[in-house]
Coordinates of C-alpha atoms and ligand atoms in Angstrom, one line a residue:
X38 CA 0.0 0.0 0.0
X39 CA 2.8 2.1 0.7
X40 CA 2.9 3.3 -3.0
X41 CA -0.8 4.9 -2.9
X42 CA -0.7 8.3 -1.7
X43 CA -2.1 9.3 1.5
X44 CA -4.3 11.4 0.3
X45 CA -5.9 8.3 -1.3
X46 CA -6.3 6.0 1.9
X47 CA -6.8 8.3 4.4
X48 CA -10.3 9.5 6.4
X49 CA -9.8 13.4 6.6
X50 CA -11.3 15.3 9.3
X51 CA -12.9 18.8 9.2
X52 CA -12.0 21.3 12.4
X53 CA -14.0 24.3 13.1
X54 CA -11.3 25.8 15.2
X55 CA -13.7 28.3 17.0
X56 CA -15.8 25.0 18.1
X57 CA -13.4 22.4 18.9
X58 CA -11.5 22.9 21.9
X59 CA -11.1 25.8 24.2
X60 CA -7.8 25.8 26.2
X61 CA -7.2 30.1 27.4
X62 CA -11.0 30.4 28.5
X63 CA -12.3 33.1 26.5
X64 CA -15.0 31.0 25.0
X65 CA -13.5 30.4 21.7
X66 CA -11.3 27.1 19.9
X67 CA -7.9 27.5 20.2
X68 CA -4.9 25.3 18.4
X69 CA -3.8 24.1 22.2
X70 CA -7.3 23.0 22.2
X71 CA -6.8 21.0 18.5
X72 CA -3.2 19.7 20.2
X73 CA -5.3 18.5 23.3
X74 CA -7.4 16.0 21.3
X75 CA -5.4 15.3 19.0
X76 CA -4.7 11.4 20.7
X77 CA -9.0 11.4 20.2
X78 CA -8.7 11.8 16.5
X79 CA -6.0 9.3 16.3
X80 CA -8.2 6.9 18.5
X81 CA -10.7 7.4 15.9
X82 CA -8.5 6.8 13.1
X83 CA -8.2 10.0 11.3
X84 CA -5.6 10.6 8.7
X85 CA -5.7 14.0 8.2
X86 CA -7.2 16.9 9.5
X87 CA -8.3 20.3 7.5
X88 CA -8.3 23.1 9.8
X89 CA -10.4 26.0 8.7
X90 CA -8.7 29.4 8.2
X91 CA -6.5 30.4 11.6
X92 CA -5.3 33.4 10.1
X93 CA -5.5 37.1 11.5
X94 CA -8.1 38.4 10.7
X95 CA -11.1 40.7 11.9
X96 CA -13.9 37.5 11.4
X97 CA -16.5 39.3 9.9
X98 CA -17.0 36.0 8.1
X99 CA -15.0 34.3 11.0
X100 CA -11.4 33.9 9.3
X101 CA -12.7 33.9 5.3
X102 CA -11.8 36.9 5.8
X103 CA -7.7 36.9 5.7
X104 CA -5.7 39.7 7.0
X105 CA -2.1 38.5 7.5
X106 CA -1.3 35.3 5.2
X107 CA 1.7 34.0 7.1
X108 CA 1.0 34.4 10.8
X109 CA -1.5 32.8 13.2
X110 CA -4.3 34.7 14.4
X111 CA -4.0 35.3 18.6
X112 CA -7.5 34.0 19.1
X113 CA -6.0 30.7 18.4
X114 CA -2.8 30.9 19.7
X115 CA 1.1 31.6 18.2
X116 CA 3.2 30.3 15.4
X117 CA 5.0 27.9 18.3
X118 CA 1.4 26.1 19.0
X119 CA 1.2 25.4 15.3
X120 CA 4.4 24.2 14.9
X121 CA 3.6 21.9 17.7
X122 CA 0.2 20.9 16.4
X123 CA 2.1 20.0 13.5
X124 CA 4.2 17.8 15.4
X125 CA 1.9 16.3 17.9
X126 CA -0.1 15.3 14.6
X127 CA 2.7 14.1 12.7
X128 CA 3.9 12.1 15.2
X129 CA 0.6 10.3 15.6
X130 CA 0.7 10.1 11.7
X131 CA -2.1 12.4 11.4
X132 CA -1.6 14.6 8.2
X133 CA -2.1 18.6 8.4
X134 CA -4.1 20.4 5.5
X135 CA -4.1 24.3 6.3
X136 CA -7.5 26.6 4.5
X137 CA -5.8 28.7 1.9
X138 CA -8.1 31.5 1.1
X139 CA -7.1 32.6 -2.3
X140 CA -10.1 34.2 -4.1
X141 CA -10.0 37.4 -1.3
X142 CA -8.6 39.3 1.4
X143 CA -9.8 40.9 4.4
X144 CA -10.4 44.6 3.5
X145 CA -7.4 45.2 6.9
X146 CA -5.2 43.1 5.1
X147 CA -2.0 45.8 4.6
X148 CA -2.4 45.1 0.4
X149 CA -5.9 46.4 0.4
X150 CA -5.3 49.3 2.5
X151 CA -2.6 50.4 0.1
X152 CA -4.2 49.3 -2.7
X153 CA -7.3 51.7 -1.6
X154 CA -5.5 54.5 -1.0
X155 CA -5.0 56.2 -4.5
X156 CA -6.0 55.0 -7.9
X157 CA -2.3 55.4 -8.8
X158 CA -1.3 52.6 -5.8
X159 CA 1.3 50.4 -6.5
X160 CA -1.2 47.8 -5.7
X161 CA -4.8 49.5 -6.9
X162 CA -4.0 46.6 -9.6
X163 CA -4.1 44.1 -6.8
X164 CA -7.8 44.0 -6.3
X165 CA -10.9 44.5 -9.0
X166 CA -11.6 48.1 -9.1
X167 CA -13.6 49.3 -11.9
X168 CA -15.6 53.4 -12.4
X169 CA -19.4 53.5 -11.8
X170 CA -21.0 53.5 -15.2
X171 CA -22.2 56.9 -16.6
X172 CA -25.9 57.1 -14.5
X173 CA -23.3 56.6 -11.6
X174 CA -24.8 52.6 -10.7
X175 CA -22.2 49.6 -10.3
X176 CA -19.9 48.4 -13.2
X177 CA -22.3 45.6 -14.1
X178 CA -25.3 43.4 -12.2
X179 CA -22.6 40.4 -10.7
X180 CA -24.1 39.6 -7.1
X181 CA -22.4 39.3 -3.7
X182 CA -22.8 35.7 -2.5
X183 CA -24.1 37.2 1.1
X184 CA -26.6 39.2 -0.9
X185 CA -26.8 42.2 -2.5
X186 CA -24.8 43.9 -5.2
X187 CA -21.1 42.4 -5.3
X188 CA -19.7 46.4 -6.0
X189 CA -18.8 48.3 -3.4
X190 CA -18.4 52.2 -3.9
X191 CA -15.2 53.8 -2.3
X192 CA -16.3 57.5 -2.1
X193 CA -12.6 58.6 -1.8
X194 CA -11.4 57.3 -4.8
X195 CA -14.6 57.2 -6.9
X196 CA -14.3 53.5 -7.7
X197 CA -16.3 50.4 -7.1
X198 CA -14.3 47.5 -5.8
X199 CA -15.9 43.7 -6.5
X200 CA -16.4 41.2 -3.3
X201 CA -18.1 38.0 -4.1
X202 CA -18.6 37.6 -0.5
X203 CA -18.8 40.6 2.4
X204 CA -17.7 43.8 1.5
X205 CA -15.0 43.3 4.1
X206 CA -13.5 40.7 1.5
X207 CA -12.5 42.6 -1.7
X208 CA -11.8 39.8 -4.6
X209 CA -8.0 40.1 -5.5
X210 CA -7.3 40.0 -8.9
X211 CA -5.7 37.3 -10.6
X212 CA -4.9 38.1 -13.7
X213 CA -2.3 40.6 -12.1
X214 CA 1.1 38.6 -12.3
X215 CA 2.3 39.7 -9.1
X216 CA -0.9 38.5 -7.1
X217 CA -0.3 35.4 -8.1
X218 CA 3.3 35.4 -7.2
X219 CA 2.6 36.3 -3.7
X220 CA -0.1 33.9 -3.0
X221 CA 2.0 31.0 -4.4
X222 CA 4.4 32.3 -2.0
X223 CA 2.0 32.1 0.8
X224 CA 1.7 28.7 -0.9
X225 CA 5.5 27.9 -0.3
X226 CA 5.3 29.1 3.1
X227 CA 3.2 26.8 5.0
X228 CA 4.7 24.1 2.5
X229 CA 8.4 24.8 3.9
X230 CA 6.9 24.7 7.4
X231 CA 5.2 21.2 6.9
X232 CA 2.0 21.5 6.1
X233 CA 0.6 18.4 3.9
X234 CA -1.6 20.5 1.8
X235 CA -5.0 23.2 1.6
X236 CA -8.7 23.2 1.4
X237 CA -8.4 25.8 -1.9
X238 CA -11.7 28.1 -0.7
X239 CA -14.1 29.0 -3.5
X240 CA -11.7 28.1 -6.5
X241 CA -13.9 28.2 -9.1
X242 CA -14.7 32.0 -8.2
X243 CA -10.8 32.9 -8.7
X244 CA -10.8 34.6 -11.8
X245 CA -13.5 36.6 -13.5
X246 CA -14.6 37.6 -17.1
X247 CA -12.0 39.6 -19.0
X248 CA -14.9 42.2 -20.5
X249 CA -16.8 42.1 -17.1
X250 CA -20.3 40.9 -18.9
X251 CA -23.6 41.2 -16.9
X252 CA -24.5 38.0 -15.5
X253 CA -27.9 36.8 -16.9
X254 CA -30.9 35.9 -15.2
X255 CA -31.7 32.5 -13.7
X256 CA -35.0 31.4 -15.7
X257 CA -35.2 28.3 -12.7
X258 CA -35.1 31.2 -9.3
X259 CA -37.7 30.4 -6.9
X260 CA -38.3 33.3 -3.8
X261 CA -37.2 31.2 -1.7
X262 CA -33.7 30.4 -2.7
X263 CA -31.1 33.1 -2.1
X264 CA -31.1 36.3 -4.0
X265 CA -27.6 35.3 -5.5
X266 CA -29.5 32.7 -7.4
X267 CA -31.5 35.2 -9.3
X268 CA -28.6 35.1 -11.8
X269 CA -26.5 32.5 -13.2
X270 CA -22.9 33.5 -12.1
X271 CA -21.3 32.4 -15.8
X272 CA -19.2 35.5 -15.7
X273 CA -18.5 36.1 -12.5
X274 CA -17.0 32.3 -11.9
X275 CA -15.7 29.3 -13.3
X276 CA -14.2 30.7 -16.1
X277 CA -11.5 28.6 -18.3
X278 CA -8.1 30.5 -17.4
X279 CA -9.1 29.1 -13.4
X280 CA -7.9 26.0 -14.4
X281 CA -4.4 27.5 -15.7
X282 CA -3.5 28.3 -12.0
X283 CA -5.0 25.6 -10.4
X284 CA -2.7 23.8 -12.3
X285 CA 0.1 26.1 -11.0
X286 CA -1.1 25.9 -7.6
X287 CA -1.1 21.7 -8.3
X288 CA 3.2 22.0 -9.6
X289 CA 3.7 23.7 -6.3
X290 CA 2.5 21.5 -3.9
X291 CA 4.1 18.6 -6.4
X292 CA 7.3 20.3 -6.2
X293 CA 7.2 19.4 -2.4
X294 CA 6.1 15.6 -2.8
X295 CA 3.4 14.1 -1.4
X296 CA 1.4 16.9 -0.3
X297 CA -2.6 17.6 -2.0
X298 CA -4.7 20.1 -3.5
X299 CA -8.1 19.7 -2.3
X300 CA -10.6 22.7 -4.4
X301 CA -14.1 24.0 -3.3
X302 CA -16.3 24.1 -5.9
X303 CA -20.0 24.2 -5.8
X304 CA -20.5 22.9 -9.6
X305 CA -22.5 19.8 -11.5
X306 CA -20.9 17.1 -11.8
X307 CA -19.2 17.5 -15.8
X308 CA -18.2 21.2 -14.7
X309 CA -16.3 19.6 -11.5
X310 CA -14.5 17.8 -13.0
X311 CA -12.4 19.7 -14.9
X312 CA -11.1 20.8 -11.9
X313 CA -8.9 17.6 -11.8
X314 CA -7.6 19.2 -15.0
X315 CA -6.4 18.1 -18.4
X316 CA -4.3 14.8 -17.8
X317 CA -4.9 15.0 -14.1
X318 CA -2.7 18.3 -13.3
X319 CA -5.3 20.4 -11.9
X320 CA -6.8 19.5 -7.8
X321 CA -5.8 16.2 -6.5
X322 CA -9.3 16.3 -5.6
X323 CA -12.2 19.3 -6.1
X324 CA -14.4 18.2 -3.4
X325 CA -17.8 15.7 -4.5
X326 CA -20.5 17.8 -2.4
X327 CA -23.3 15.6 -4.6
X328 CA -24.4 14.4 -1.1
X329 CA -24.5 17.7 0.6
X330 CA -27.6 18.7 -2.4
X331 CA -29.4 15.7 -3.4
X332 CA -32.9 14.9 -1.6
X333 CA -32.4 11.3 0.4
X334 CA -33.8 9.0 -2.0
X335 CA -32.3 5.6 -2.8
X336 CA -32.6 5.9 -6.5
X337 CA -31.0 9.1 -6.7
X338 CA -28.3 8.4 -4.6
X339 CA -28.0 5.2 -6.6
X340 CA -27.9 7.5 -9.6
X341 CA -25.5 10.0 -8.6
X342 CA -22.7 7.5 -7.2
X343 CA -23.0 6.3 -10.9
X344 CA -22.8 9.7 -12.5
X345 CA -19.9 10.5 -10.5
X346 CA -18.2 7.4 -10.7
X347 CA -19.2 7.4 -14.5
X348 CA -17.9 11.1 -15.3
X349 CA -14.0 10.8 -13.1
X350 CA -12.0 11.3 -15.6
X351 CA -9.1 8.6 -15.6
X352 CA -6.9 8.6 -12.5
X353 CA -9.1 11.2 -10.7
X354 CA -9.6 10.3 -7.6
X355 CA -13.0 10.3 -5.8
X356 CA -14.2 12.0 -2.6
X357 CA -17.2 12.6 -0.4
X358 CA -18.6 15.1 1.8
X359 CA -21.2 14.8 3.9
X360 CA -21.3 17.8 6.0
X361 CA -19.3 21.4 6.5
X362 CA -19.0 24.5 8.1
X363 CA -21.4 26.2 5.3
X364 CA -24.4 23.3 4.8
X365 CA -26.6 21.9 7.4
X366 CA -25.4 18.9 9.3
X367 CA -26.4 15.5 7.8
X368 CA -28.2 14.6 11.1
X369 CA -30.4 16.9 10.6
X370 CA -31.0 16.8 6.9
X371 CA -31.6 12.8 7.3
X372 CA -32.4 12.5 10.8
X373 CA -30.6 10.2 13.4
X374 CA -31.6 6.7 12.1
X375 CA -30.5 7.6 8.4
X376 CA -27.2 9.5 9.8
X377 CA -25.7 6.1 10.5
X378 CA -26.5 4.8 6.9
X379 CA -25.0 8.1 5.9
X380 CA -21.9 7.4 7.6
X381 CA -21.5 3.8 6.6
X382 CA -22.2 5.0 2.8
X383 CA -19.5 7.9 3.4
X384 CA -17.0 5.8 4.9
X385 CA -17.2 2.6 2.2
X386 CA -17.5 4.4 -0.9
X387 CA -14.8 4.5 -3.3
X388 CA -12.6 7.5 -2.7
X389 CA -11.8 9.8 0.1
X390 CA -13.8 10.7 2.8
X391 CA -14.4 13.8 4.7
X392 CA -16.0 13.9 8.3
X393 CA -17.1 16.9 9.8
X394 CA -16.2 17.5 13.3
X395 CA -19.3 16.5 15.6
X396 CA -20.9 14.3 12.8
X397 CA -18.9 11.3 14.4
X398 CA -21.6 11.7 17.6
X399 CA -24.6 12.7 15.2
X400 CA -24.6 16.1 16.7
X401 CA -27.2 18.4 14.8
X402 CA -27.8 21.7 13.7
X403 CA -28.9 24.3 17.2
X404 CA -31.1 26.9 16.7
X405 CA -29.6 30.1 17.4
X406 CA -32.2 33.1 18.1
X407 CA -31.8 35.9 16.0
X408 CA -30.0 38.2 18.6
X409 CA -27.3 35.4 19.0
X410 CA -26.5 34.7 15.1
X411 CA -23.3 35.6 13.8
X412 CA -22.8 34.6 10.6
X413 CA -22.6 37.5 7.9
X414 CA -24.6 35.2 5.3
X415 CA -27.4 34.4 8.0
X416 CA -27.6 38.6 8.9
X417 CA -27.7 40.1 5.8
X418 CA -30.4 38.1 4.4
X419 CA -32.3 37.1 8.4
X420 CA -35.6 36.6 6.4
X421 CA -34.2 33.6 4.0
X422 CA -32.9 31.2 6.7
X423 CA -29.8 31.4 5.8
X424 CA -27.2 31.5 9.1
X425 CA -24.5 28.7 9.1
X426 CA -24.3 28.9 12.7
X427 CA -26.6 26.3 13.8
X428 CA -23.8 23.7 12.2
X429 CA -21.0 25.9 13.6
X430 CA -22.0 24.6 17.6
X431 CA -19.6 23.6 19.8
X432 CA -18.0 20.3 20.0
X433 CA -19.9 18.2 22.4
X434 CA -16.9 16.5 24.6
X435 CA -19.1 15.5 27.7
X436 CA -21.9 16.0 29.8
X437 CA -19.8 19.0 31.7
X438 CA -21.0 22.5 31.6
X439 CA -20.7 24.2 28.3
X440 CA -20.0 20.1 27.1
X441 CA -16.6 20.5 28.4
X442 CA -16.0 22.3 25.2
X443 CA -14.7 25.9 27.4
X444 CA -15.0 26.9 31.0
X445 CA -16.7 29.8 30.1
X446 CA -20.1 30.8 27.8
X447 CA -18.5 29.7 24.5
X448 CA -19.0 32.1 21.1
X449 CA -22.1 30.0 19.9
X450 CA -24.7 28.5 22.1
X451 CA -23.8 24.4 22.7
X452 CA -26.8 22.3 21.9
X453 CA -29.2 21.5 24.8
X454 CA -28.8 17.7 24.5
X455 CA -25.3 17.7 25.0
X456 CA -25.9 16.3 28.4
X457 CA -26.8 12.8 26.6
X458 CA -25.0 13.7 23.2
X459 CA -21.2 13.7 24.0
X460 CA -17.4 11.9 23.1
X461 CA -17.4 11.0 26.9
X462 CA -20.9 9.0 26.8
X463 CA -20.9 7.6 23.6
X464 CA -16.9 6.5 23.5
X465 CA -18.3 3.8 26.1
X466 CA -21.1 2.8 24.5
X467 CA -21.7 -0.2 21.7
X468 CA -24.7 1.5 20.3
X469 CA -23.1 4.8 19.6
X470 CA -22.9 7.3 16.6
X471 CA -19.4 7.2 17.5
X472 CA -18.6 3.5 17.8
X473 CA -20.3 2.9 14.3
X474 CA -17.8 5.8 13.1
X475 CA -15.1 4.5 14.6
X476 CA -15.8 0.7 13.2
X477 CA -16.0 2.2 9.9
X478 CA -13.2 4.2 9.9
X479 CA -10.7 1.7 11.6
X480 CA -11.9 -1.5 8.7
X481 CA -11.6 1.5 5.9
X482 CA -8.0 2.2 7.4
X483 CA -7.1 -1.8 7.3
X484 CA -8.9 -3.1 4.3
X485 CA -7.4 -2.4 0.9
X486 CA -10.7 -3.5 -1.0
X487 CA -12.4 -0.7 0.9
X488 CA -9.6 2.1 1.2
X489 CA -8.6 1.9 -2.9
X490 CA -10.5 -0.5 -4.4
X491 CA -12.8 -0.9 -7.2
X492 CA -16.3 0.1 -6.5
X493 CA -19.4 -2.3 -8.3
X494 CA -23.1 -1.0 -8.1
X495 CA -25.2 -4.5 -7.4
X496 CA -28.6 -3.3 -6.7
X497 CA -30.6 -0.8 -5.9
X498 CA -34.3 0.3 -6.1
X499 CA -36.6 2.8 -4.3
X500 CA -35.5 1.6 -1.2
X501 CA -31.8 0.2 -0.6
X502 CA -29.1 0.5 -2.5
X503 CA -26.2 -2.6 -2.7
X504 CA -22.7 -2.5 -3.9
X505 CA -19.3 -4.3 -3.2
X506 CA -15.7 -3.4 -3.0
X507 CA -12.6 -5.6 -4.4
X508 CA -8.9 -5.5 -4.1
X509 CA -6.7 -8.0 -6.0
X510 CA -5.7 -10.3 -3.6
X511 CA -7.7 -8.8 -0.7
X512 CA -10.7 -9.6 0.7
X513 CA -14.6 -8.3 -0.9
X514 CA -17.5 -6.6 0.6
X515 CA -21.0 -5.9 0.1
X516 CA -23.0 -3.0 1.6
X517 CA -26.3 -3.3 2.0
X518 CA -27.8 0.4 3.2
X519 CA -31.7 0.8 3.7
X520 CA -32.7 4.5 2.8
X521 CA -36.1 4.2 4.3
X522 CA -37.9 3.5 7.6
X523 CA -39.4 0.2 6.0
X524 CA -38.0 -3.0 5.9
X525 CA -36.5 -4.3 2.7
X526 CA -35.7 -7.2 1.0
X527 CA -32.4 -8.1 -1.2
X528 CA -33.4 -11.7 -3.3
X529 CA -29.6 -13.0 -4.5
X530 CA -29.5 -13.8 -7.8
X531 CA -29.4 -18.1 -7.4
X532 CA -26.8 -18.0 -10.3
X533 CA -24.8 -15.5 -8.2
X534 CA -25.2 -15.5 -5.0
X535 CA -22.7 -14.0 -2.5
X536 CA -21.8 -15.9 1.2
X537 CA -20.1 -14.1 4.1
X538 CA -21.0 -12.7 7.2
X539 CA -21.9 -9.2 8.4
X540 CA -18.9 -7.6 10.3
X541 CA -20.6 -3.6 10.4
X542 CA -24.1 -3.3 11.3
X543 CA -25.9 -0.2 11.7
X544 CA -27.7 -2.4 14.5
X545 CA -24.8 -4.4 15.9
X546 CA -26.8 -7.0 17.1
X547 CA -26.7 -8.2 13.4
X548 CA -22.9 -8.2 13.4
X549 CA -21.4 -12.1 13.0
X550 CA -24.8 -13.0 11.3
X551 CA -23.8 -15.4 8.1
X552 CA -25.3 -13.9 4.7
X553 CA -26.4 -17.2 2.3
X554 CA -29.3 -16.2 0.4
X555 CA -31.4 -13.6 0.6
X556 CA -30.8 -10.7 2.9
X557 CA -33.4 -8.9 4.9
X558 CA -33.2 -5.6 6.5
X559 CA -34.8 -3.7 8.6
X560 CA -35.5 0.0 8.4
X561 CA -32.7 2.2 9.0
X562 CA -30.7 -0.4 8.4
X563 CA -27.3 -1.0 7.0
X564 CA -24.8 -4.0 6.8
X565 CA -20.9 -4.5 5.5
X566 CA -20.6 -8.0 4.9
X567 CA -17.2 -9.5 4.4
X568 CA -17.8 -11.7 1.6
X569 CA -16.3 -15.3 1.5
X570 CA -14.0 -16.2 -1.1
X571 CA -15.7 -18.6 -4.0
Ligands
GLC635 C1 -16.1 29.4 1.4 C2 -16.1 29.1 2.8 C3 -17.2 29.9 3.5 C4 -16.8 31.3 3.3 C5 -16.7 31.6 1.8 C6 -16.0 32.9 1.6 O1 -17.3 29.0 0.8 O2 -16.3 27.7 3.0 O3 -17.3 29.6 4.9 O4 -17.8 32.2 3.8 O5 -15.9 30.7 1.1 O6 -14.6 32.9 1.9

């Protein structure tokens, strides 16, 4: 196995840093915190961990927002507790993947500062500015992402400046020669220090239309979907010279060996891939968030595992998502019961997985009243349901106060039912969210046939869907995962008909049961059966 990369093989976990651990007491994650439980993510099994930005940075859109590339912001700690995160995790073999925030700045960070001081700046080239058409409105219709026009006019300087998110993040612009030199610098910093690779935020927004065209509307916008949606962004994203420094950003992290390129892109499923670019030079992996969209319905699941599967181009590598910092958690999308097929589809699919800090004890989305939300995307928009904070809780550790998350009122409210919803609890317990995960994940990590190779549809119809996993010279399995609340039947084909016996079992009392013939299963209900040789 050793020649697969880790990338490949390994279950990466997602840290909210602000909700993970609090060590300094001021209510808020810290990397001290991160160091702390690092011997609980190894326990678990985890490979790699992507840390979301720990940057300076003012957090209007809590550390999107990137003020200093190189340093660490003081909220989380110093340069010394990353270096001995980086360590701590390395020792334990734990990978390090850092949040490189390339599309904007913060509008503090020292290069927009300058660049807003003069149109004749050194660096007004650094960011998008453009002159208010003749009637004095905004250079064209393009849309901010957290609603509203994506222009922003600076009175002293007469000029509109473009921010695809908050106004506090000014786009940069890429097409300038020198941007791009510094942020592959950035790039080569965190690489010299020892970072394994970056989470590349919003990649297919990093360059824009040349001529600046109007956007045009979306014929498909329904009221209730965001405002952003009333236009379809063709001009303000995804546009073909993106993929030209993706693939510079890829030679970088090549240069140093062994590290990844992981994108974020929000595209269907023929426009994502190009991001593994032509002959397999762009992202190691643009994230598959088919999962984090699609209603839970056996056949379309079914359908898009086959789509995606179908449309990788050769030698791109699969992933999955499940959850993240910006969609609601699955457990409350699917509910409890289906969060554990969830998990056992996440974690034996073909390609890499990606668990989302909490999901591993089914924690859920919390309702945060109005005068608590933070989130700049839930605020400007409070009538549209929009606030990412109810997935951005704290990290329920144990039934302490404040789930032994921080000693003090942490940033965001921690979910009510932490008391019975906690590591602590469920780390003793058979039955547990987080034994199931950790089962998963620990037969993923030892079993080539599920951690590289091939995947096979078998079945599937409105109800369950069936596939199996083969390694040469390894042993097979079959999932069996029940999308519904009713029970379901699986009639083997008598010409082909698979033995072995179930060794995963969303109910573990099924675990050790010997698969013949037919396999029944109950609602909610999932199975990994190690098959038996022929
Ligand atoms: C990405 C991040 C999201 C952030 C946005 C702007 O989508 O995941 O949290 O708000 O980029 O940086």
């Amino acid at each position: 196995m050793s020649n697969i990369p880790w990338w490949k093989t390994s279950v990466i976990y997602q840290i909210y840093p602000r909700s993970f651990q609090d060590t300094n007491g001021d209510g808020i994650g810290d990397l001290r915190g991160i160091i702390d439980r690092i011997d609980y993510l190894q326990w678990l099994g985890i490979g790699a961990i992507w840390i979301s930005p720990i940057y300076p940075s003012p957090m209007v859109d809590f550390g999107y927002d990137v003020a200093d590339y190189t340093d660490i912001n003081t909220i989380f700690g110093s340069m010394a507790d990353f270096d001995e995160l980086l360590l701590q995790a390395h020792q334990r073999n734990i990978k390090v993947i850092m949040d490189f925030v390339p599309n904007h700045t913060s509008d503090c960070h020292p290069w927009f500062v300058e660049s807003r001081r003069a149109t004749s700046s050194p660096k007004r080239d650094w960011y998008i500015w453009k002159d208010a058409k003749p009637d004095g409105s905004p250079p064209n219709n393009w849309r901010s992402v957290f609603g509203g026009s994506g222009w922003e006019w600076d009175a002293p300087t007469r000029q509109f400046y473009f921010h695809a998110f908050h106004k506090a993040q000014p786009d940069l612009n890429w097409r300038n020669n020198d941007v791009q030199e510094a942020m592959f610098n950035v790039m080569r910093f965190w690489l010299d220090r020892g970072v394994d690779g970056f989470r590349v935020d919003v990649m297919w927004h990093i360059i824009k239309d040349e001529l600046f065209r109007d956007n045009p509307p979306n014929p498909e916008y329904k009221e209730s979907q965001p405002p952003y949606d009333q236009l379809l962004p063709v001009y303000s994203t995804d546009q073909p010279e993106v993929h030209d420094i993706v693939a510079q950003m890829r030679q970088i992290a090549d240069g140093y060996g062994d590290r990844v390129i992981i994108g974020e892109v929000y595209l269907p499923i023929q426009k994502l891939m190009e991001y593994y670019g032509p002959n397999n030079e762009g992202a190691h992996m643009p994230f598959n968030f088919l999962m984090l969209r699609l209603p839970w319905h056996a056949p379309e699941i079914a359908a898009a595992i086959d789509q995606y599967e179908g449309a990788l181009p050769t030698e791109g590598w699969p992933n999955w998502v499940l959850s993240n910092h910006d969609n609601p958690r699955i457990a409350s999308r699917v509910g409890e019961a289906q969060a554990r097929i969830a998990a056992m589809l996440l974690l034996t699919l073909r390609g890499t997985p990606t668990i989302y800090y909490g999901d591993e004890i089914g924690m859920r989305d919390v309702a945060i009243p109005l005068e608590e939300q933070q989130d700049p995307q839930g605020l400007n928009m409070p009538e549209k349901n929009l606030s990412r904070d109810p997935c951005r809780t704290p990290m329920q550790w144990s039934a302490d106060e404040y789930a032994g998350f921080s000693k003090v009122q942490p940033w965001l409210r921690v979910d009510k039912k932490y008391p019975r919803i906690n590591v602590q609890q469920q780390q003793n317990d058979a039955y547990s969210m987080l034994t199931l995960y950790r089962k998963l994940v620990q037969l993923r990590n030892d079993e080539p046939a599920l951690n590289h190779g091939t995947y096979t549809p078998v079945y599937s119809n409105d109800q369950f869907i069936a596939y199996r996993r083969d390694a040469p010279g390894a042993d097979s399995f079959f999932i069996m995962l029940n999308l519904t609340s009713r029970p379901c039947r699986y009639s083997q084909p008598p010409s082909d008909t698979l033995k072995g016996q179930v060794i995963i079992a969303t109910a573990p009392e099924a675990e050790g049961m010997d698969i013949e013939k037919d396999i029944y299963l109950n609602g909610d209900e999932g199975i990994v059966i190690r098959l038996t040789a022929p």
